[in-house]
Coordinates of C-alpha atoms in Angstrom, one line a residue:
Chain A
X1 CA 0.0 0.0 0.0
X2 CA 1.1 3.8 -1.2
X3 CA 0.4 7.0 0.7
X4 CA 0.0 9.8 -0.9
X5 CA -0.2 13.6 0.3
X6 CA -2.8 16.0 -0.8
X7 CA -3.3 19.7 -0.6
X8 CA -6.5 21.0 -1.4
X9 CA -7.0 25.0 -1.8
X10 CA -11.2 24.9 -1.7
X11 CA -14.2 23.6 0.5
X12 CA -15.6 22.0 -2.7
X13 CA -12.8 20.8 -5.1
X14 CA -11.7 18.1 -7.8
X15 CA -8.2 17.7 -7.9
X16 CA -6.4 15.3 -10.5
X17 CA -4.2 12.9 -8.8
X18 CA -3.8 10.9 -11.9
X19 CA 0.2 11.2 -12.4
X20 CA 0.0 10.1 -8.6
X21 CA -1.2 7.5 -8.9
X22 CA 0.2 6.2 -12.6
X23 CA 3.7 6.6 -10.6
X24 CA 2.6 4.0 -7.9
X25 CA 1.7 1.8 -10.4
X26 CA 5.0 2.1 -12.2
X27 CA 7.1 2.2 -9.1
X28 CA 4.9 -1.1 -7.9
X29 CA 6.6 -2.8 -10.6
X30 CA 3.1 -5.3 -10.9
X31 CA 2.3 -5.7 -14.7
X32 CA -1.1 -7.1 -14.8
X33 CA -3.5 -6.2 -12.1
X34 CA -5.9 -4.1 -10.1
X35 CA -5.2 -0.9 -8.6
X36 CA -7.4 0.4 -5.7
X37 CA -7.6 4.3 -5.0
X38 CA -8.7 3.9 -1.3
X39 CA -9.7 7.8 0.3
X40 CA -9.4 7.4 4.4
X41 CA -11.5 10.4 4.9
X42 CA -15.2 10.8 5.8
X43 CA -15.6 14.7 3.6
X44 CA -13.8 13.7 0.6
X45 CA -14.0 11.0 -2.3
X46 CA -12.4 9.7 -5.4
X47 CA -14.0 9.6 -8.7
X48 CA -12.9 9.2 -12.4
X49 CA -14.0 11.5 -15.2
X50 CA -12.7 14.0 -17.8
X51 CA -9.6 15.8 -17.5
X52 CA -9.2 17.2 -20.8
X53 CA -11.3 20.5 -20.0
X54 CA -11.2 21.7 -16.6
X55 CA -14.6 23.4 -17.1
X56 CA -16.0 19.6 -16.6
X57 CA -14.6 19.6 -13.1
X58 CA -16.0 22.8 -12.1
X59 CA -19.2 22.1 -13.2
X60 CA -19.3 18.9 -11.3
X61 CA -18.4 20.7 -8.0
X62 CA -21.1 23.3 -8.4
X63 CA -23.4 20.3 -9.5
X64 CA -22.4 18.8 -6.1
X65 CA -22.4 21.6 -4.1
X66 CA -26.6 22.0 -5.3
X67 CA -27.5 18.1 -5.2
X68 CA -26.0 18.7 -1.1
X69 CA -26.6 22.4 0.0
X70 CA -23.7 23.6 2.2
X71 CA -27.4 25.3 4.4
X72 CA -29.9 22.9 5.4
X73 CA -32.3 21.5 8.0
X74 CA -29.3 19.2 9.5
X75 CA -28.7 17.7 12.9
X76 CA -24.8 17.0 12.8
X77 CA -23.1 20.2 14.4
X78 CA -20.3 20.5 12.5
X79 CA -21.7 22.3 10.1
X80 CA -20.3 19.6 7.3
X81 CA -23.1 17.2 6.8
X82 CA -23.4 18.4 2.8
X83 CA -19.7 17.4 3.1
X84 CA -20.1 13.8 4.6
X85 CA -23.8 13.7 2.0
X86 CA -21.4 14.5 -1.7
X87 CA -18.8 11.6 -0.1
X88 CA -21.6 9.2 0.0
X89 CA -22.6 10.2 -3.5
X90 CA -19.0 9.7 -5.1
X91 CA -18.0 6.7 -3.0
X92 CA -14.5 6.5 -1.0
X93 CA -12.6 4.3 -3.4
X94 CA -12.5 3.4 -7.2
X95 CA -10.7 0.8 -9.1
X96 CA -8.7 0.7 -12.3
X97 CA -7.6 -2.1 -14.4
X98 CA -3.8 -2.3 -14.5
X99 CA -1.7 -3.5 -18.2
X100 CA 1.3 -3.4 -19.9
X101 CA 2.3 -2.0 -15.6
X102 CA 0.1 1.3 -16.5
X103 CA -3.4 2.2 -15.8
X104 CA -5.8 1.3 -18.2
X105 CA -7.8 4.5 -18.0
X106 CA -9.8 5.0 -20.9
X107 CA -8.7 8.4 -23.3
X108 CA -10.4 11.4 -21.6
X109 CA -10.1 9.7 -18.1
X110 CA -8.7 10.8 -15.2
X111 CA -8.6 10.8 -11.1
X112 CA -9.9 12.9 -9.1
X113 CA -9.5 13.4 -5.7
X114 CA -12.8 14.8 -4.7
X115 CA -12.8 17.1 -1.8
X116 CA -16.0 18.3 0.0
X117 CA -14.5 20.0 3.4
X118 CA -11.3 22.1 2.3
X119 CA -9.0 23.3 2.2
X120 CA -6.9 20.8 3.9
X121 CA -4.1 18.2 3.4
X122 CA -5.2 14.6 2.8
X123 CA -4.3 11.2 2.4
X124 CA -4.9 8.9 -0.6
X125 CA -4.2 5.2 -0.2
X126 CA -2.8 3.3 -3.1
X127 CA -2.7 -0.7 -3.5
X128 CA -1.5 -2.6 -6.8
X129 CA -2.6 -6.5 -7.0
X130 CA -1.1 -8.4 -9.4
X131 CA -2.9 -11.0 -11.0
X132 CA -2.2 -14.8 -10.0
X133 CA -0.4 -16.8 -13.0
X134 CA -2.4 -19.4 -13.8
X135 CA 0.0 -21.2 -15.9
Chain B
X1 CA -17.4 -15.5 0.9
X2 CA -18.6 -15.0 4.0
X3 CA -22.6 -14.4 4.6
X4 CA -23.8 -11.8 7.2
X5 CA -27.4 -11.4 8.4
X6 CA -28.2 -8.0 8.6
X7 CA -31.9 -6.7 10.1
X8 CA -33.2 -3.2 9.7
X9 CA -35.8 -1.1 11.7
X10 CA -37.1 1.7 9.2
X11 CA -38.0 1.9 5.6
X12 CA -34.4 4.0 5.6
X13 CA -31.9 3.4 7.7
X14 CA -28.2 3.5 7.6
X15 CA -27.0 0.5 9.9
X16 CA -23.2 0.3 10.9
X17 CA -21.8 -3.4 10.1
X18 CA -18.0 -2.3 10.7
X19 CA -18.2 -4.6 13.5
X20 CA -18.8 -7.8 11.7
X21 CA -17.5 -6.9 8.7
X22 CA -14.0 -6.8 10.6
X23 CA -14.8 -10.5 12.4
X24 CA -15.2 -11.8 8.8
X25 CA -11.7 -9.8 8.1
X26 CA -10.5 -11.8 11.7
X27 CA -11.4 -15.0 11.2
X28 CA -10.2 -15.2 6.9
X29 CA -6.5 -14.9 8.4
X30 CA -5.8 -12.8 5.7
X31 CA -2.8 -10.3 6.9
X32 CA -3.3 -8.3 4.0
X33 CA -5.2 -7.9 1.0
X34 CA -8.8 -6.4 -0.5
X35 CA -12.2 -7.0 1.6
X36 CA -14.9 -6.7 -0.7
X37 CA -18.7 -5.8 1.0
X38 CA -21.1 -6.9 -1.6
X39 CA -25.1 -5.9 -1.2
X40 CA -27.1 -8.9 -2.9
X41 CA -30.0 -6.7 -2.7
X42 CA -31.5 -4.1 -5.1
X43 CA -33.2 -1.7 -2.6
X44 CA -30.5 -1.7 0.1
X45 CA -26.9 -0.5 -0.5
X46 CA -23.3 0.1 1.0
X47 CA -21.2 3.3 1.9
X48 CA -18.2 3.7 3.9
X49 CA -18.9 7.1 6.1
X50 CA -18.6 8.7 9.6
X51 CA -19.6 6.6 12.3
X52 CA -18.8 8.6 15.6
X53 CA -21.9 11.1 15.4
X54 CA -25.1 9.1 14.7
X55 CA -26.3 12.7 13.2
X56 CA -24.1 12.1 10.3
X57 CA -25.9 8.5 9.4
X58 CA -29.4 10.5 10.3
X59 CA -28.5 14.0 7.7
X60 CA -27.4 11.5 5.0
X61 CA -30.8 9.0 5.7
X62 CA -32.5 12.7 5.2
X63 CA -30.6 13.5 2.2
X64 CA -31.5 10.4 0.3
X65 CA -35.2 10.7 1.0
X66 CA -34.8 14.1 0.1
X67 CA -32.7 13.5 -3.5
X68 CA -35.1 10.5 -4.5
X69 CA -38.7 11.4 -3.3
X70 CA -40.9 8.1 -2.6
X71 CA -43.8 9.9 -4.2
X72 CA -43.1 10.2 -7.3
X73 CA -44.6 10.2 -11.2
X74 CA -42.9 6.8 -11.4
X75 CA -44.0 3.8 -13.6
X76 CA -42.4 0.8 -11.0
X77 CA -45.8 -0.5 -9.9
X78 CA -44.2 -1.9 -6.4
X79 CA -44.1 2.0 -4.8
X80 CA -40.3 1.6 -3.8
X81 CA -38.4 3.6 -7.5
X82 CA -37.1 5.4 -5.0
X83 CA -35.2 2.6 -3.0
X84 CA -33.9 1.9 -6.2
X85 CA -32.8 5.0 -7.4
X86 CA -31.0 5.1 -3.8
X87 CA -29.4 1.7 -4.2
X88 CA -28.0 3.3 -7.5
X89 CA -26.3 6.4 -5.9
X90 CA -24.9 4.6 -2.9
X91 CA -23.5 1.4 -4.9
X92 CA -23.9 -2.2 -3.7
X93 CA -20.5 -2.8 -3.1
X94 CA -17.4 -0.9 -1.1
X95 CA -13.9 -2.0 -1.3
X96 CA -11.6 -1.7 2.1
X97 CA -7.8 -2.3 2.1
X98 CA -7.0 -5.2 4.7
X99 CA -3.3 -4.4 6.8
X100 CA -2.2 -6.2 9.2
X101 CA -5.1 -8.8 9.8
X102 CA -7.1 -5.7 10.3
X103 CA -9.7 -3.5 7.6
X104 CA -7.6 -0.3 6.9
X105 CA -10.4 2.0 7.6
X106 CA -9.7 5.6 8.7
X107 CA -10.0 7.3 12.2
X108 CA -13.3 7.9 11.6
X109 CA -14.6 5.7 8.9
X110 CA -17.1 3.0 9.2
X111 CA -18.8 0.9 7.0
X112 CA -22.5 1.4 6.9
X113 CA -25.6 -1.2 5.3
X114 CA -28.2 0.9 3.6
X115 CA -31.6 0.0 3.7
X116 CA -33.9 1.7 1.7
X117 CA -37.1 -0.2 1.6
X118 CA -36.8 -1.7 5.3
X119 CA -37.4 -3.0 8.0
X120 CA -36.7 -6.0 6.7
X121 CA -34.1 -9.2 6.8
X122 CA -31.2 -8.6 4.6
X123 CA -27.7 -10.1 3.7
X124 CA -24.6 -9.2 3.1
X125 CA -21.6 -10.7 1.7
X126 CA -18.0 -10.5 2.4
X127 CA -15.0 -11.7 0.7
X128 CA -11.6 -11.1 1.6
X129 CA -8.8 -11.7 -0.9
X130 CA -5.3 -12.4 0.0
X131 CA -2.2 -10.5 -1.9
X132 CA -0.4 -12.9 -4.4
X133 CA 2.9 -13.7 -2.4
X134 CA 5.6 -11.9 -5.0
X135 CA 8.5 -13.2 -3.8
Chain C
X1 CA -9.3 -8.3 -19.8
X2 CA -12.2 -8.8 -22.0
X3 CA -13.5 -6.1 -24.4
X4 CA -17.4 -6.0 -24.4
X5 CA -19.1 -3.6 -27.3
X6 CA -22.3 -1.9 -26.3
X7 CA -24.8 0.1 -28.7
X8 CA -27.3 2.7 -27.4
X9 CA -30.0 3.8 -28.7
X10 CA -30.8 6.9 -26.5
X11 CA -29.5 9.8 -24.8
X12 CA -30.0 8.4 -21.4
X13 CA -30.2 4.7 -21.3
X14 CA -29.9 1.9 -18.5
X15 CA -28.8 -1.4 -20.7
X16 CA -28.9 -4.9 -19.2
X17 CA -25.1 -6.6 -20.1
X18 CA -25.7 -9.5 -17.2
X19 CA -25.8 -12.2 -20.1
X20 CA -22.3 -10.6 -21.5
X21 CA -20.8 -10.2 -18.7
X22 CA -21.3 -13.6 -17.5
X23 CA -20.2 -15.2 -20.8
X24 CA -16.8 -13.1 -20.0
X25 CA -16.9 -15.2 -16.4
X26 CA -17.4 -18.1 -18.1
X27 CA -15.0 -18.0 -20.7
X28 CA -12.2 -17.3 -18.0
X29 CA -12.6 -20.3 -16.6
X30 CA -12.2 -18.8 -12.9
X31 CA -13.8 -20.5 -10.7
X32 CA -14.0 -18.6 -7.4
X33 CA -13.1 -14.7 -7.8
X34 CA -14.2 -11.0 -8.6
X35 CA -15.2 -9.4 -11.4
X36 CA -14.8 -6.4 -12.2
X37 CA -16.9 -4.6 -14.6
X38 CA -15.0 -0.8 -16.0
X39 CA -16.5 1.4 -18.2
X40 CA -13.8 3.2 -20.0
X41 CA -15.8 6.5 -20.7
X42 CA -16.7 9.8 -19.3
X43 CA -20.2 10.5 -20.1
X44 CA -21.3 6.8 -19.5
X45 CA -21.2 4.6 -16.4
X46 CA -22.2 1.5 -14.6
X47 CA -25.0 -0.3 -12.2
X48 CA -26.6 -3.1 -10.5
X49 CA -29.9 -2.9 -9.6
X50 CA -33.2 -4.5 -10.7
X51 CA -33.9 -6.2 -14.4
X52 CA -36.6 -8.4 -13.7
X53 CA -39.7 -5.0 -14.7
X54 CA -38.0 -2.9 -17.0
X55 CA -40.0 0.2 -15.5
X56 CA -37.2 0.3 -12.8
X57 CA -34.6 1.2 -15.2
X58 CA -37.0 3.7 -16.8
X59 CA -37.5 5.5 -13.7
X60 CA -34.1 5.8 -13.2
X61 CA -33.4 6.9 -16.3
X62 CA -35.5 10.0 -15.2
X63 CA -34.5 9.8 -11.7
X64 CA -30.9 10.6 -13.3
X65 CA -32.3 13.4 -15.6
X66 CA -33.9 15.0 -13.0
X67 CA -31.0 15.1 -10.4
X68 CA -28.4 16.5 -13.2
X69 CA -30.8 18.3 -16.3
X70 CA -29.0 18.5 -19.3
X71 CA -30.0 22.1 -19.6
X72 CA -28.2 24.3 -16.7
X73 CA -25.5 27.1 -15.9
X74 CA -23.0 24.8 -17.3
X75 CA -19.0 26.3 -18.2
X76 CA -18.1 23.0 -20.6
X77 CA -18.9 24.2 -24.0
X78 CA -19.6 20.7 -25.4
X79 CA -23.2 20.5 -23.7
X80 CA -23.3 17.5 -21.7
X81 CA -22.0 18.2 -18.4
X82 CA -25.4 16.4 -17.1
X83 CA -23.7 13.5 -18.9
X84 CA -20.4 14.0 -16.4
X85 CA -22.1 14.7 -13.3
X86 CA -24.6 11.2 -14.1
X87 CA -21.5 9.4 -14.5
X88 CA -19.8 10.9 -10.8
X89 CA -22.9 9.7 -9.3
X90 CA -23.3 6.3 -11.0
X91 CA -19.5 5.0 -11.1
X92 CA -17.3 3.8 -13.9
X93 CA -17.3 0.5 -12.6
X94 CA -18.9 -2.3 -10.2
X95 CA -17.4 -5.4 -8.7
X96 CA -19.4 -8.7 -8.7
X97 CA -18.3 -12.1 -6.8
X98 CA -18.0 -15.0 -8.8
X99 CA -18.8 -18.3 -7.5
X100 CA -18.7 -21.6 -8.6
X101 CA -17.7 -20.4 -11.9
X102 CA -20.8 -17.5 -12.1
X103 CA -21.4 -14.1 -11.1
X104 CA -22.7 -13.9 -7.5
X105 CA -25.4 -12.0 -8.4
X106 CA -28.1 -11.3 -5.8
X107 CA -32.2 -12.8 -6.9
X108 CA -33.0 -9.7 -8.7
X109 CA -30.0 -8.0 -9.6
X110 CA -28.6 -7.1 -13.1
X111 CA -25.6 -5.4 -14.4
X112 CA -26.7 -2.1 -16.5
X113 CA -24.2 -0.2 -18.9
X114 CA -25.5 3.4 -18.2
X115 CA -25.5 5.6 -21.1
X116 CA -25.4 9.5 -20.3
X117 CA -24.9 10.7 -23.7
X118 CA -26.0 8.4 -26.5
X119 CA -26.9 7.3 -28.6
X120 CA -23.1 5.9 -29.2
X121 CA -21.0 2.4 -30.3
X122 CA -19.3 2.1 -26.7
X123 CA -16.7 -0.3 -24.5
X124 CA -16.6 -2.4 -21.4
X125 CA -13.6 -3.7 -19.9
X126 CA -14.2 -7.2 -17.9
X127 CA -11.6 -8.8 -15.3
X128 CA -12.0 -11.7 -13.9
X129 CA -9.5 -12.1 -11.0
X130 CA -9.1 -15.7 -9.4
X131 CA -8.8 -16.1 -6.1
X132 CA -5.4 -16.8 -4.8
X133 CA -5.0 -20.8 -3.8
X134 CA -4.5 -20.6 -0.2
X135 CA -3.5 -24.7 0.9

């Protein structure tokens, strides 16, 4: 398992951490696999989408920020439940086929790290499995 | 792949299995690996939150009532579109990192069964997969 | 890794790939493992949820067109950042259990190739990874 660091600079913000992660994948040597992007945090996610145009990105963190109003009739007094609500929505981990020792991400994917109670530093867990040989 | 028995109280409810989810971990002997939490269910789903405040489980129970309204102009005969619809933005299945014998979960994650068209008796499933030994 | 082709015929469309996918199982000759199901696209994600009354995937369908409308106070010029936002809150991929040689699916589940932004000619990636022999 990898650790990575992350700095986030918003409240609501999708960072791309696919370089990241691409480099624990190479370093991990593992040429055939899985690789699971694993977010210990209970305000922040991981999804994968297009990183081509940023505009995509921003408009999926305003589209979060209305699906999960930052205001709202809520019991936990943090004053983060939207946060902990867009977290549920995105899910804490994704996986990615690994071949050829990269990341088989399709053409216009990439992964973001989705934070939802910024800005702060976070970590993202990495893990590689290799396939079992079956010969 | 272990089975686990899970029983619910409300027609939405958000019920924290991080308990036996972990014994499953326990007794695979598995010191590390993948645990994968599988919802057999179409109605009833999985997320990996906050499980320290109980508000945090209630805001998010709220939210998802709120984002898929049971009343509805829906075509499903049964009166439950909205479970599904639920089930569909939660997922039916988490992944956790195992380390050490132990799910890597962090400080204040825990791994929460969602019903949506409870009370009722529902099942989970667990499997646990072992790294391939690389040396 | 298998490659699975997928037609739509609409903009937003649920498609039942259960019997493809399991063929992909099948043919892998695995007999006790996880599947994982990855959509290699932006605009188009992946489910499990009910197959058996085909009104469950329609009113999901509009369940998703209602929580992201395609029209909106969008930045990304190419006008389908509904089609992004569906796919954050569906996922790019699922894992399924396979037992005995078969997907572990529950009763009434079915895998469903969500299109976001058809009608389009689009991919699936399957993996089938066994588990690791243990004695």
């Amino acid at each position: 398992m990898v650790s990575l660091r992350v700095k986030t600079a918003r409240r609501t913000q999708l960072l791309d951490i696919t370089r990241e992660v691409q480099k624990a994948v190479a370093e991990s040597t593992v040429n055939s696999g899985v690789c699971t992007i694993y977010v210990p945090h209970t305000t922040a996610g991981v999804i994968i989408n297009e990183h081509a145009d940023p505009d995509v990105a921003s408009d999926m963190e305003a589209a979060f920020d209305q699906m999960a109003p930052r205001e709202g009739n809520y019991r936990h007094a943090e004053g983060n439940s939207d946060s902990h609500i867009k977290t549920a929505l995105t899910g804490t981990s994704q996986v990615v086929l690994v071949e050829g020792g990269k990341l088989a991400l399709g053409r216009w994917q990439g992964i973001f790290f989705c934070e939802f109670d910024g800005p702060r530093e976070r970590t993202v867990w990495v893990k590689i499995g290799a396939d079992r040989d079956r010969g």
